[in-house]
PDB file of N, CA and C in Angstrom:
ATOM      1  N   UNK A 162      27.906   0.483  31.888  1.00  0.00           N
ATOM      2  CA  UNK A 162      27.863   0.574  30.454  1.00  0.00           C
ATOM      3  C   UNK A 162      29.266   0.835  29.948  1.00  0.00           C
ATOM      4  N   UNK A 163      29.523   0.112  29.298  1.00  0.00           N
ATOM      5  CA  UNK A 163      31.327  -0.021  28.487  1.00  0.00           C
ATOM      6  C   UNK A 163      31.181   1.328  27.287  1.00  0.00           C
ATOM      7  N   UNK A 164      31.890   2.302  27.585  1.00  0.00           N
ATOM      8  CA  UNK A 164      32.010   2.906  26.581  1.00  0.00           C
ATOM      9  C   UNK A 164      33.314   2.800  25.435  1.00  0.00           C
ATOM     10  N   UNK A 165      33.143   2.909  23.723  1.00  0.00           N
ATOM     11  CA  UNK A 165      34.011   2.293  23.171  1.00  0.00           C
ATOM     12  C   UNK A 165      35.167   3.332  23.335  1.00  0.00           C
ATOM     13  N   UNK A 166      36.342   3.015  22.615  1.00  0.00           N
ATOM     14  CA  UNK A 166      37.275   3.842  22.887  1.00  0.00           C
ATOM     15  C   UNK A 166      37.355   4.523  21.658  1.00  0.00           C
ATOM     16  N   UNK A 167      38.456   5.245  21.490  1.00  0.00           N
ATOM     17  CA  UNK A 167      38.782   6.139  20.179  1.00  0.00           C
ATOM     18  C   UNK A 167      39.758   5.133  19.761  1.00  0.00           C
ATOM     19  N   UNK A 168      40.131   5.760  18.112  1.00  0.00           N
ATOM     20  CA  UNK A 168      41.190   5.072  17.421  1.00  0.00           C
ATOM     21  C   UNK A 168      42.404   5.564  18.428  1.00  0.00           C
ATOM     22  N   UNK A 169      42.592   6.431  18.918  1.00  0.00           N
ATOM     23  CA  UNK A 169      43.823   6.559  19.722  1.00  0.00           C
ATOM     24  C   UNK A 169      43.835   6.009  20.858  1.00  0.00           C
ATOM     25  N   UNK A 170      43.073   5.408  21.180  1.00  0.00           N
ATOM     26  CA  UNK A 170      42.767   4.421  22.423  1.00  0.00           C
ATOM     27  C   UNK A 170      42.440   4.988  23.574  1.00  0.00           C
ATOM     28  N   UNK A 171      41.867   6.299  23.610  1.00  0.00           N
ATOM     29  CA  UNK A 171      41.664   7.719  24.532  1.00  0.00           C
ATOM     30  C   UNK A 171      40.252   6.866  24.451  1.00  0.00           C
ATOM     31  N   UNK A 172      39.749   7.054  26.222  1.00  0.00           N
ATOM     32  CA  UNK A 172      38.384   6.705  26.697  1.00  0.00           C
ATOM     33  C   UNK A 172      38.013   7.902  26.482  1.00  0.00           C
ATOM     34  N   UNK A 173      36.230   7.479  25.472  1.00  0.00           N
ATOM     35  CA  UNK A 173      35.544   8.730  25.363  1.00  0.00           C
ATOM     36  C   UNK A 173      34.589   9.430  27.055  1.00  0.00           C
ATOM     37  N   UNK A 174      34.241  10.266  27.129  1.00  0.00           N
ATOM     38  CA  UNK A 174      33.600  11.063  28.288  1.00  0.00           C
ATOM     39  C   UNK A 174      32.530  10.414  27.991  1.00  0.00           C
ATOM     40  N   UNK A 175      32.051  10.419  29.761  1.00  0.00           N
ATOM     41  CA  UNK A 175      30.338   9.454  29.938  1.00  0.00           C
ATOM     42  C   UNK A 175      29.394  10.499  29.307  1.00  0.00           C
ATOM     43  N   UNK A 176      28.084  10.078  28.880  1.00  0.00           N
ATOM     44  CA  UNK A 176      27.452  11.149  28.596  1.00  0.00           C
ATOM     45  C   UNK A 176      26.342  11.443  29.674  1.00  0.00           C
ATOM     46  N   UNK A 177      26.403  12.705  30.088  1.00  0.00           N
ATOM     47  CA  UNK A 177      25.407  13.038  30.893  1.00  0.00           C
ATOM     48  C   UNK A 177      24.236  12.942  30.919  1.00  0.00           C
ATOM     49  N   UNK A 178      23.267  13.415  31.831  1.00  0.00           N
ATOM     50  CA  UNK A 178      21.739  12.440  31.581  1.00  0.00           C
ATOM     51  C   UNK A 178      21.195  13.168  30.596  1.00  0.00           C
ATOM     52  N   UNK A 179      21.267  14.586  30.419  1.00  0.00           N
ATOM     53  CA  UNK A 179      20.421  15.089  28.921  1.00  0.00           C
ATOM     54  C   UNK A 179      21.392  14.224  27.453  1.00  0.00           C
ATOM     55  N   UNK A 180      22.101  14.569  27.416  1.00  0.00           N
ATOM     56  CA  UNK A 180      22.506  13.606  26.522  1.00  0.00           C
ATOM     57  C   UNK A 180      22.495  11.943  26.704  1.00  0.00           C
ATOM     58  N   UNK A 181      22.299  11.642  27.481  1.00  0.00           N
ATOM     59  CA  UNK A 181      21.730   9.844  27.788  1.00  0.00           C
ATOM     60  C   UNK A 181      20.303   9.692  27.283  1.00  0.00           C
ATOM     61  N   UNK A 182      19.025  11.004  27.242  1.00  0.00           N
ATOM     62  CA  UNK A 182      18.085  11.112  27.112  1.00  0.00           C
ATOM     63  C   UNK A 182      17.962  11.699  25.691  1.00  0.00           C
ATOM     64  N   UNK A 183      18.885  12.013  24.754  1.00  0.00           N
ATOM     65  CA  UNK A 183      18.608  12.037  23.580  1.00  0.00           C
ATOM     66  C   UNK A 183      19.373  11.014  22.835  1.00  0.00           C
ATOM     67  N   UNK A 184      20.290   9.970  23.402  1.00  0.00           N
ATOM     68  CA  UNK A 184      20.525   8.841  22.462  1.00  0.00           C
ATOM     69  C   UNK A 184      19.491   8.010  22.876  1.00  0.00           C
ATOM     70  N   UNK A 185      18.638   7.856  23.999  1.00  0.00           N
ATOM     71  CA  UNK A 185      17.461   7.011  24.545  1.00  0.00           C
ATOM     72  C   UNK A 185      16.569   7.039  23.168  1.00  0.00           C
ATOM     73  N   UNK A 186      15.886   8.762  22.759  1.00  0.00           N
ATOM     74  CA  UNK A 186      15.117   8.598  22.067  1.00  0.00           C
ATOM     75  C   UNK A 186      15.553   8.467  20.535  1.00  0.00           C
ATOM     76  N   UNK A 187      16.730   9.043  20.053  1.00  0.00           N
ATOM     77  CA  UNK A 187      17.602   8.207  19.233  1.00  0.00           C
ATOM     78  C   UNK A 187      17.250   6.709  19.195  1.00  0.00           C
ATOM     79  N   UNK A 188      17.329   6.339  19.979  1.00  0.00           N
ATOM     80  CA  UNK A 188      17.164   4.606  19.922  1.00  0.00           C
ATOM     81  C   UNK A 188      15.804   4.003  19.582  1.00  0.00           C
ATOM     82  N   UNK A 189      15.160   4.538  20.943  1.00  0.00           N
ATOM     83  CA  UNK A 189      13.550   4.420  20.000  1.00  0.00           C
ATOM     84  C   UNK A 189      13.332   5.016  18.802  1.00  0.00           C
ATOM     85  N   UNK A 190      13.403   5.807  18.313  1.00  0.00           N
ATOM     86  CA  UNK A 190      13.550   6.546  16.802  1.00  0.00           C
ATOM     87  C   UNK A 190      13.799   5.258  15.842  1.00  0.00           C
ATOM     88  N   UNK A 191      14.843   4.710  16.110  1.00  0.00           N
ATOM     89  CA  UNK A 191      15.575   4.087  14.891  1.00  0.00           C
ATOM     90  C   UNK A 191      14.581   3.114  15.441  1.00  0.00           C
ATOM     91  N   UNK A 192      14.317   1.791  16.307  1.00  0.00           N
ATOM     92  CA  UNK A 192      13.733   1.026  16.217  1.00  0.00           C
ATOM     93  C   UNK A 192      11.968   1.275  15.852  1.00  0.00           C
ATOM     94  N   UNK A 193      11.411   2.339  15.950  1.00  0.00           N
ATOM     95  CA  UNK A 193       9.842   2.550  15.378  1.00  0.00           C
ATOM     96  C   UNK A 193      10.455   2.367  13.817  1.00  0.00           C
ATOM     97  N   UNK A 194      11.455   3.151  13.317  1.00  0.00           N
ATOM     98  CA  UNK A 194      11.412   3.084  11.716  1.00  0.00           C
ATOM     99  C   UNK A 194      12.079   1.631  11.370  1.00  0.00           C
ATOM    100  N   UNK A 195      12.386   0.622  12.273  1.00  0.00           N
ATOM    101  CA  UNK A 195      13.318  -0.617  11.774  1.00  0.00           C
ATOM    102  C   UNK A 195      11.582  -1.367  11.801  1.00  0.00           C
ATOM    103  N   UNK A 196      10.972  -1.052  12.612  1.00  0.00           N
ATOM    104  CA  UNK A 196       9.176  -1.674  12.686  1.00  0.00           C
ATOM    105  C   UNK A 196       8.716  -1.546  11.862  1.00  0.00           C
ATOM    106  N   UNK A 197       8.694   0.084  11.941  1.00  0.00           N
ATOM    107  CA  UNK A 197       7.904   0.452  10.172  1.00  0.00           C
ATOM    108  C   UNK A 197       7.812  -0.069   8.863  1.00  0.00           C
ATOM    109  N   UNK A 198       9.541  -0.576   8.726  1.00  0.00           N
ATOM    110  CA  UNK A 198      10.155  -1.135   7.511  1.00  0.00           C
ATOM    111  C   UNK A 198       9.606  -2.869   7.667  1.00  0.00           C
ATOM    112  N   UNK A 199       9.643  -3.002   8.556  1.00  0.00           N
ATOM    113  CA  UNK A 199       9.343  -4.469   8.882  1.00  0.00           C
ATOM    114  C   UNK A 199       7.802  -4.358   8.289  1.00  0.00           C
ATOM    115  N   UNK A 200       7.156  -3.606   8.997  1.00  0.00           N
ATOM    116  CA  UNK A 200       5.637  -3.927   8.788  1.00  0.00           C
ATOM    117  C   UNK A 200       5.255  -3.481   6.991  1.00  0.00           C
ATOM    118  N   UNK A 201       6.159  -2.617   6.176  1.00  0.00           N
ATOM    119  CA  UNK A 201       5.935  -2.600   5.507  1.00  0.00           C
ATOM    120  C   UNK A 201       6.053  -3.318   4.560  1.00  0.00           C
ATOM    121  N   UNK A 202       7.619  -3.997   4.444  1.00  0.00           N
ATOM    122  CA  UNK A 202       7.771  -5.453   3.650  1.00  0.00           C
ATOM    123  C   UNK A 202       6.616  -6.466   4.101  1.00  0.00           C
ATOM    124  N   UNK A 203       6.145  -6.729   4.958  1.00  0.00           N
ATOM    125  CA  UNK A 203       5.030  -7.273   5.470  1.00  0.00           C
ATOM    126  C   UNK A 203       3.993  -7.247   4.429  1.00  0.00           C
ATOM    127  N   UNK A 204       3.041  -5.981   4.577  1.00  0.00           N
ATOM    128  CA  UNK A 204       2.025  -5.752   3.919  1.00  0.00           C
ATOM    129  C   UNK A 204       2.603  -5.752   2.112  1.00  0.00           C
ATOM    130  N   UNK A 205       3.754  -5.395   1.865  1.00  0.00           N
ATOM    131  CA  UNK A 205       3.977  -5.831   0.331  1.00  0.00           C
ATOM    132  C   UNK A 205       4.183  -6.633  -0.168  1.00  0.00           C
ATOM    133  N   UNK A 206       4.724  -7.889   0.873  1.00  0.00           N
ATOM    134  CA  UNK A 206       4.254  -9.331   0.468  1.00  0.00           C
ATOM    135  C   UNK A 206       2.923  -9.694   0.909  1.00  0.00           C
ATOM    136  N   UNK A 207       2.705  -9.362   1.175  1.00  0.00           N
ATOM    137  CA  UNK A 207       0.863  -9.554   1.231  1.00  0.00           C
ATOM    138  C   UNK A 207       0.178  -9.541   0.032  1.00  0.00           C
ATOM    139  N   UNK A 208       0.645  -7.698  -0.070  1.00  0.00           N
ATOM    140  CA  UNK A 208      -0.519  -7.417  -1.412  1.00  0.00           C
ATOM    141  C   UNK A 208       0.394  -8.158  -2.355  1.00  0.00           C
ATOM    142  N   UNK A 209       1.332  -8.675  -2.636  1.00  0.00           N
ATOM    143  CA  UNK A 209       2.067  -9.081  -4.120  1.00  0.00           C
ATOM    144  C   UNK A 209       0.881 -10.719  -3.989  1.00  0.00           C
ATOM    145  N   UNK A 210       0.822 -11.351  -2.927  1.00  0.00           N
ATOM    146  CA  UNK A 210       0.198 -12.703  -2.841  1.00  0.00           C
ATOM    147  C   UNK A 210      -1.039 -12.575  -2.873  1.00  0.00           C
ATOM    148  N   UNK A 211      -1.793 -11.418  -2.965  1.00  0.00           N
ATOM    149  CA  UNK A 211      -3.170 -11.103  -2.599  1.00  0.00           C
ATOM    150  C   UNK A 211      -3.720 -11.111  -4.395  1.00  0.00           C
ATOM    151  N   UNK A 212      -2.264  -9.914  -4.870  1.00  0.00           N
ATOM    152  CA  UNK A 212      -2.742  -9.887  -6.125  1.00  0.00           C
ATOM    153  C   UNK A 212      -2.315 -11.080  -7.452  1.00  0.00           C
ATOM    154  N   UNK A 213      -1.482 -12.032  -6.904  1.00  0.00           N
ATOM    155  CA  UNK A 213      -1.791 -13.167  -7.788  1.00  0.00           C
ATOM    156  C   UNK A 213      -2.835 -13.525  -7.806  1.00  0.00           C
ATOM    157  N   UNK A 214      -3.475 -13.950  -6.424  1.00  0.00           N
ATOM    158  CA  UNK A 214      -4.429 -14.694  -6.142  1.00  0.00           C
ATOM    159  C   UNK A 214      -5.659 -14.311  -6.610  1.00  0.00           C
ATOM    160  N   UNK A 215      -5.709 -12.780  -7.173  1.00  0.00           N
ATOM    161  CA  UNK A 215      -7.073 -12.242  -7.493  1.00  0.00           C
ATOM    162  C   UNK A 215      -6.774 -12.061  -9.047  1.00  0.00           C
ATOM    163  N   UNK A 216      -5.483 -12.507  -9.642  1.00  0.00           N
ATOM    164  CA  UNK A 216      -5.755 -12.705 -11.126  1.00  0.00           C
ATOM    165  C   UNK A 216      -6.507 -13.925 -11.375  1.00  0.00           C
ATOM    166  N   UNK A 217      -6.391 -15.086 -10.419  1.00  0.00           N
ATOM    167  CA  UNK A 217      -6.928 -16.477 -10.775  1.00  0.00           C
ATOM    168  C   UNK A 217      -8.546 -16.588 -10.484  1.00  0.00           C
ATOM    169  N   UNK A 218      -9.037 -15.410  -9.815  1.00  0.00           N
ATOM    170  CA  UNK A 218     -10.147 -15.337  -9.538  1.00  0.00           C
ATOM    171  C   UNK A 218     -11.328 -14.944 -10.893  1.00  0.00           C
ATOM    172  N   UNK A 219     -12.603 -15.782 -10.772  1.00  0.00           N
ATOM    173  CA  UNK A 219     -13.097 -15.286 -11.943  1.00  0.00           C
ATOM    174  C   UNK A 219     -13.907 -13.701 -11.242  1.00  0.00           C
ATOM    175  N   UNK A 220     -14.052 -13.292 -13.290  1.00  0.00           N
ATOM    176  CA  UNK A 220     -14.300 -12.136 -13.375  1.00  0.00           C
ATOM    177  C   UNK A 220     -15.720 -11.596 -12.343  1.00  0.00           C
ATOM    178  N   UNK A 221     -16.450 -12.266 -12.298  1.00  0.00           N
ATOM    179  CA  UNK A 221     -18.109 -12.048 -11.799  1.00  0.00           C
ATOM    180  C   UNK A 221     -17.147 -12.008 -10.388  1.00  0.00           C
ATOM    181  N   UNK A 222     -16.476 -12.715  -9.729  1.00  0.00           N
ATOM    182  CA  UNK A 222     -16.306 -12.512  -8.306  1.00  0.00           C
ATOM    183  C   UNK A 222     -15.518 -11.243  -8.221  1.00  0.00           C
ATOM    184  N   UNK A 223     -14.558 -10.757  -9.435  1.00  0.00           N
ATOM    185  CA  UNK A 223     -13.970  -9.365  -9.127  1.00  0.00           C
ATOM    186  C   UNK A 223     -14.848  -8.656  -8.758  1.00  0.00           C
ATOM    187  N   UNK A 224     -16.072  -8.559 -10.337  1.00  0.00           N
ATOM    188  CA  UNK A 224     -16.935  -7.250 -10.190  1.00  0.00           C
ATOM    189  C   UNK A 224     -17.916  -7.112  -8.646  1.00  0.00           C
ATOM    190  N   UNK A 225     -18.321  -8.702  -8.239  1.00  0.00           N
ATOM    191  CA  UNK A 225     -18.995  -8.312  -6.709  1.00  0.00           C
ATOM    192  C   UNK A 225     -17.949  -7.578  -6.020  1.00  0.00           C
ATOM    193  N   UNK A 226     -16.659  -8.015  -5.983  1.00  0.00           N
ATOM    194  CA  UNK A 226     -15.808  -7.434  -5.059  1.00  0.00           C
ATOM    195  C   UNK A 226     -15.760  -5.691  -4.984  1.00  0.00           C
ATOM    196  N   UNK A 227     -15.879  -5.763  -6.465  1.00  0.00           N
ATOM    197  CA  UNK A 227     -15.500  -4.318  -6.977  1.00  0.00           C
ATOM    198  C   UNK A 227     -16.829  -3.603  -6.441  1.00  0.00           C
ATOM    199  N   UNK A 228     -17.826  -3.807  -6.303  1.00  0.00           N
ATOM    200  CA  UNK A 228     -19.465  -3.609  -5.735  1.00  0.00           C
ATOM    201  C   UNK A 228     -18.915  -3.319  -4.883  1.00  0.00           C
ATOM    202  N   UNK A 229     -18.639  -4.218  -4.033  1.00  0.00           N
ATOM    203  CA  UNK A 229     -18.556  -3.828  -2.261  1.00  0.00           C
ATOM    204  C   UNK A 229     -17.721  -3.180  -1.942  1.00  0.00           C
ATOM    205  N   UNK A 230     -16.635  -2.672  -2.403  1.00  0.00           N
ATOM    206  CA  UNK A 230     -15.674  -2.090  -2.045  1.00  0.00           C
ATOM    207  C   UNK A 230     -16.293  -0.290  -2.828  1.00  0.00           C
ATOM    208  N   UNK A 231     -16.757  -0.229  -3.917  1.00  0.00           N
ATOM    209  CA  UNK A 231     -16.957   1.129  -4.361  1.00  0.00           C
ATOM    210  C   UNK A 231     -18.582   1.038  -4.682  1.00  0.00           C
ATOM    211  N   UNK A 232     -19.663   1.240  -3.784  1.00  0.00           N
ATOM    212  CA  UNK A 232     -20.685   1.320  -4.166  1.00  0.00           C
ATOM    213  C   UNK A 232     -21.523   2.662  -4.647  1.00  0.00           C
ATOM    214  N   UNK A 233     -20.667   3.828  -3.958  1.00  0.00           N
ATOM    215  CA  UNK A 233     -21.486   4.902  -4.627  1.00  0.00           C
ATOM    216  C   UNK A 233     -20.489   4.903  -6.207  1.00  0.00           C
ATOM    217  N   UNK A 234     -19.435   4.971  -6.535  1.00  0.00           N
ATOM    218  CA  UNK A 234     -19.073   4.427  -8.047  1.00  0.00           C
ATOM    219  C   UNK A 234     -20.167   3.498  -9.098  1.00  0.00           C
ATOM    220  N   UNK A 235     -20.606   2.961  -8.106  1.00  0.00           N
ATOM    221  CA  UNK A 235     -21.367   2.010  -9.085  1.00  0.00           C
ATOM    222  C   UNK A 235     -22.723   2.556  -9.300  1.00  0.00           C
ATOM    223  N   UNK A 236     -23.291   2.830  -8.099  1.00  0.00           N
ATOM    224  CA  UNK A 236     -24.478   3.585  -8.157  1.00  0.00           C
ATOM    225  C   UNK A 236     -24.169   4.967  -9.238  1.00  0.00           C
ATOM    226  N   UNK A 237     -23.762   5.341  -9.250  1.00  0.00           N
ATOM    227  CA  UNK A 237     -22.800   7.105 -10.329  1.00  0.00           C
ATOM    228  C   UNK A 237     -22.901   6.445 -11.564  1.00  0.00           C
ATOM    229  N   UNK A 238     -22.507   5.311 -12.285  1.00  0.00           N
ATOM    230  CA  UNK A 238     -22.320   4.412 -13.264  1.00  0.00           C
ATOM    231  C   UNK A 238     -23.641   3.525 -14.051  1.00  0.00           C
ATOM    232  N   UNK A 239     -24.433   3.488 -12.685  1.00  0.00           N
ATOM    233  CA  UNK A 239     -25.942   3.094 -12.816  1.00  0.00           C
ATOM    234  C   UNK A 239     -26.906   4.118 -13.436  1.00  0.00           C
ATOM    235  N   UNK A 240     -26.679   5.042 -12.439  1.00  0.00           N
ATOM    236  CA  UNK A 240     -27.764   6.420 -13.255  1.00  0.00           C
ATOM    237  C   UNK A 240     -26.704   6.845 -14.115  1.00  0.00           C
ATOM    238  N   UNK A 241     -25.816   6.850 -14.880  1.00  0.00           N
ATOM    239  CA  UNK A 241     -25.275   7.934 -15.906  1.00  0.00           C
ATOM    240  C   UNK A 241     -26.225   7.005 -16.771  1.00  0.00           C
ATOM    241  N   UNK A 242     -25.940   5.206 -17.240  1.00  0.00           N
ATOM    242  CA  UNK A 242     -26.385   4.159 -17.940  1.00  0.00           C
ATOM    243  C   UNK A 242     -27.837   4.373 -17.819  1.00  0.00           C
ATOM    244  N   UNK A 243     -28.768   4.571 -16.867  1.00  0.00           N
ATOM    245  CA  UNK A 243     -30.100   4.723 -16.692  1.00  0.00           C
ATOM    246  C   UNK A 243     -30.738   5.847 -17.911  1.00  0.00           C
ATOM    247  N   UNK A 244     -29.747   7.152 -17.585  1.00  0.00           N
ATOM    248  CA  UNK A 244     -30.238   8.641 -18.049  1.00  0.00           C
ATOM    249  C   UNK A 244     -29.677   8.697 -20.004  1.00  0.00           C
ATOM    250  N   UNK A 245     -28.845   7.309 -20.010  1.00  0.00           N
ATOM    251  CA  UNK A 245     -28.375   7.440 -21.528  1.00  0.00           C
ATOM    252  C   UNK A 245     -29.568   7.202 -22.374  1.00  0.00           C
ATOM    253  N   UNK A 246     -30.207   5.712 -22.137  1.00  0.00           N
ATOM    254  CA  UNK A 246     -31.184   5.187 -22.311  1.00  0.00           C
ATOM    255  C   UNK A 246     -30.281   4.218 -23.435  1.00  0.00           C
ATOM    256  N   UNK A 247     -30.901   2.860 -24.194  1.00  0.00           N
ATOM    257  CA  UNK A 247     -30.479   1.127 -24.310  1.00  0.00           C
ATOM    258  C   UNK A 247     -29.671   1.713 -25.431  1.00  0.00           C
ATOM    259  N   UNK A 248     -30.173   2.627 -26.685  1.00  0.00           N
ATOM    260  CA  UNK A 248     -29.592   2.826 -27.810  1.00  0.00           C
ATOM    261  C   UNK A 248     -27.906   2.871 -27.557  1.00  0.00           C
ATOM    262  N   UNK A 249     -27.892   4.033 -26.855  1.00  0.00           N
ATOM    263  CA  UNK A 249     -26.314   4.448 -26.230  1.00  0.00           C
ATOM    264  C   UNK A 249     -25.773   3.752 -26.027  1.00  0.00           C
ATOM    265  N   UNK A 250     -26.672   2.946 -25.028  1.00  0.00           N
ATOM    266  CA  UNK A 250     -25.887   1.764 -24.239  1.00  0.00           C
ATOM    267  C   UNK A 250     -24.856   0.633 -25.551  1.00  0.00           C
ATOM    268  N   UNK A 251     -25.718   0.216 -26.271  1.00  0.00           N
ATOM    269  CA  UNK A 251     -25.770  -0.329 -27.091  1.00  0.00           C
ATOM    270  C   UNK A 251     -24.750  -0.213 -27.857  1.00  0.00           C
ATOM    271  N   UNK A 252     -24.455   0.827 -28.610  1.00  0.00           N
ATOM    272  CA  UNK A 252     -23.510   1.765 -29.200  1.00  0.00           C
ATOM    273  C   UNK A 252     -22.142   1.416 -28.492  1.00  0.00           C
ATOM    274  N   UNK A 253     -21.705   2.231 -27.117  1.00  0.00           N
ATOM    275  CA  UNK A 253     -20.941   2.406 -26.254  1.00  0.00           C
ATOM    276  C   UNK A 253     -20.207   0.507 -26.022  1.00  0.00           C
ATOM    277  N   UNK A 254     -21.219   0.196 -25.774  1.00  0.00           N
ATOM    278  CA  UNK A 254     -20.676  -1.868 -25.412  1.00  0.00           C
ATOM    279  C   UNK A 254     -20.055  -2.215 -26.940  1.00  0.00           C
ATOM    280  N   UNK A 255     -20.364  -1.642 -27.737  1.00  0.00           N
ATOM    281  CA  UNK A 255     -19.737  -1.715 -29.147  1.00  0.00           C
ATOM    282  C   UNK A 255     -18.377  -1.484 -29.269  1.00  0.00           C
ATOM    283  N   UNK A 256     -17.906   0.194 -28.690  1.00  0.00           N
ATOM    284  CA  UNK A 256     -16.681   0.245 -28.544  1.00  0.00           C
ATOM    285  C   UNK A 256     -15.828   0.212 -27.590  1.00  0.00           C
ATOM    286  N   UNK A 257     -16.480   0.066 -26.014  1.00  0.00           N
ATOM    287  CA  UNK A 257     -15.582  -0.490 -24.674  1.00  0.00           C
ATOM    288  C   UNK A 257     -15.434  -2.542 -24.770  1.00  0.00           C
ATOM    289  N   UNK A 258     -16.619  -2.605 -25.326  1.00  0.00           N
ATOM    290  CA  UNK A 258     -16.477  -4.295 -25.305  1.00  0.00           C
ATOM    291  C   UNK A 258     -15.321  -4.805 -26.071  1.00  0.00           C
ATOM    292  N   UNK A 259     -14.562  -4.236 -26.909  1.00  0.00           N
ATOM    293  CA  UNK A 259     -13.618  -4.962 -27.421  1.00  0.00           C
ATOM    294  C   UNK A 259     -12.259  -4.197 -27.140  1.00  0.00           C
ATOM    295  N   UNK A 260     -12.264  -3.034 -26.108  1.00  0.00           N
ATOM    296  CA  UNK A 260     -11.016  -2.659 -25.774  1.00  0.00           C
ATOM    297  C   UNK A 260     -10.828  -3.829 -24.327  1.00  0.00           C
ATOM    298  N   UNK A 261     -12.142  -4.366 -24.023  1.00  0.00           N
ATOM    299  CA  UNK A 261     -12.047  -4.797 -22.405  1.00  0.00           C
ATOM    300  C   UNK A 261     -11.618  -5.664 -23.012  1.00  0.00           C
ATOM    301  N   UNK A 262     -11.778  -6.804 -23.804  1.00  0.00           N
ATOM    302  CA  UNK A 262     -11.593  -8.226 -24.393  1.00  0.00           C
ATOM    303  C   UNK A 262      -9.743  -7.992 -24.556  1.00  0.00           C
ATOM    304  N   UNK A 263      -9.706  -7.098 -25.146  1.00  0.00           N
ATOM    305  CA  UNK A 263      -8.144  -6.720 -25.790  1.00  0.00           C
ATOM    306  C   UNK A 263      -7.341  -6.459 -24.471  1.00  0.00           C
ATOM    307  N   UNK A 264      -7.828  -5.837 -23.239  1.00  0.00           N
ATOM    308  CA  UNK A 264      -6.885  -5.709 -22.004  1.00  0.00           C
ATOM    309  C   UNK A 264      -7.102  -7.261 -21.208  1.00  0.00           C
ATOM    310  N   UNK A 265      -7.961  -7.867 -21.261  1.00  0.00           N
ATOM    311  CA  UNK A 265      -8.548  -9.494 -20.512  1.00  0.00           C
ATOM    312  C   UNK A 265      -7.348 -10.135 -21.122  1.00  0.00           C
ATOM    313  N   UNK A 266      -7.227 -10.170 -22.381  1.00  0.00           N
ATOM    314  CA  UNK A 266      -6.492 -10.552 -23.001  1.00  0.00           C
ATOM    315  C   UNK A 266      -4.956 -10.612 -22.638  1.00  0.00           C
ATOM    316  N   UNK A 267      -4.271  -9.940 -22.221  1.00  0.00           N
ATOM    317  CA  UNK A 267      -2.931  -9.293 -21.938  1.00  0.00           C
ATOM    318  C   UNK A 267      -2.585 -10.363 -20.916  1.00  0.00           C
TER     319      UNK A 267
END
């Protein structure tokens, strides 16, 4: 193993095996976090292509999606709507239905 020299051109000292064994894991160190970084630009071009792709998607296929992915949410959302009873309901779609139209919108 070539060790580099100094600016004064003085050869630096070999390093002994405990110190050979902490630039070792030094090394692995830096390459798990050069992976990490890798795998993470990875998955953020993913989700950036995932989430175009699910603006072009229609709405009915979000909300199944949105089902399967959070079902006790929905079930929680079901009985609050169950225990209001239609009047409420009614009422309520009055003033969320045209904030949803106004964010669809955007």
């Amino acid at each position: 193993m070539n060790q580099p020299a100094s600016s004064s051109g003085a050869r630096l000292p070999r390093a002994t095996p405990a110190q050979r064994l902490v630039l070792e894991r030094i090394a692995a160190q830096r390459e798990r976090l050069r992976e990490r970084r890798a795998q993470r630009r990875q998955a953020l071009a993913e989700a950036a292509s995932t989430q175009g792709a699910a603006a072009d998607t229609p709405l009915v296929q979000r909300l199944a999606g949105f089902v399967r992915e959070h079902p006790v949410a929905v079930a929680a959302v079901a009985g609050a709507a169950l225990m209001a009873g239609p009047r409420r309901l009614v009422r309520w779609a009055g003033v969320v239905l045209p904030l949803i139209l106004q964010l669809r919108g955007r």
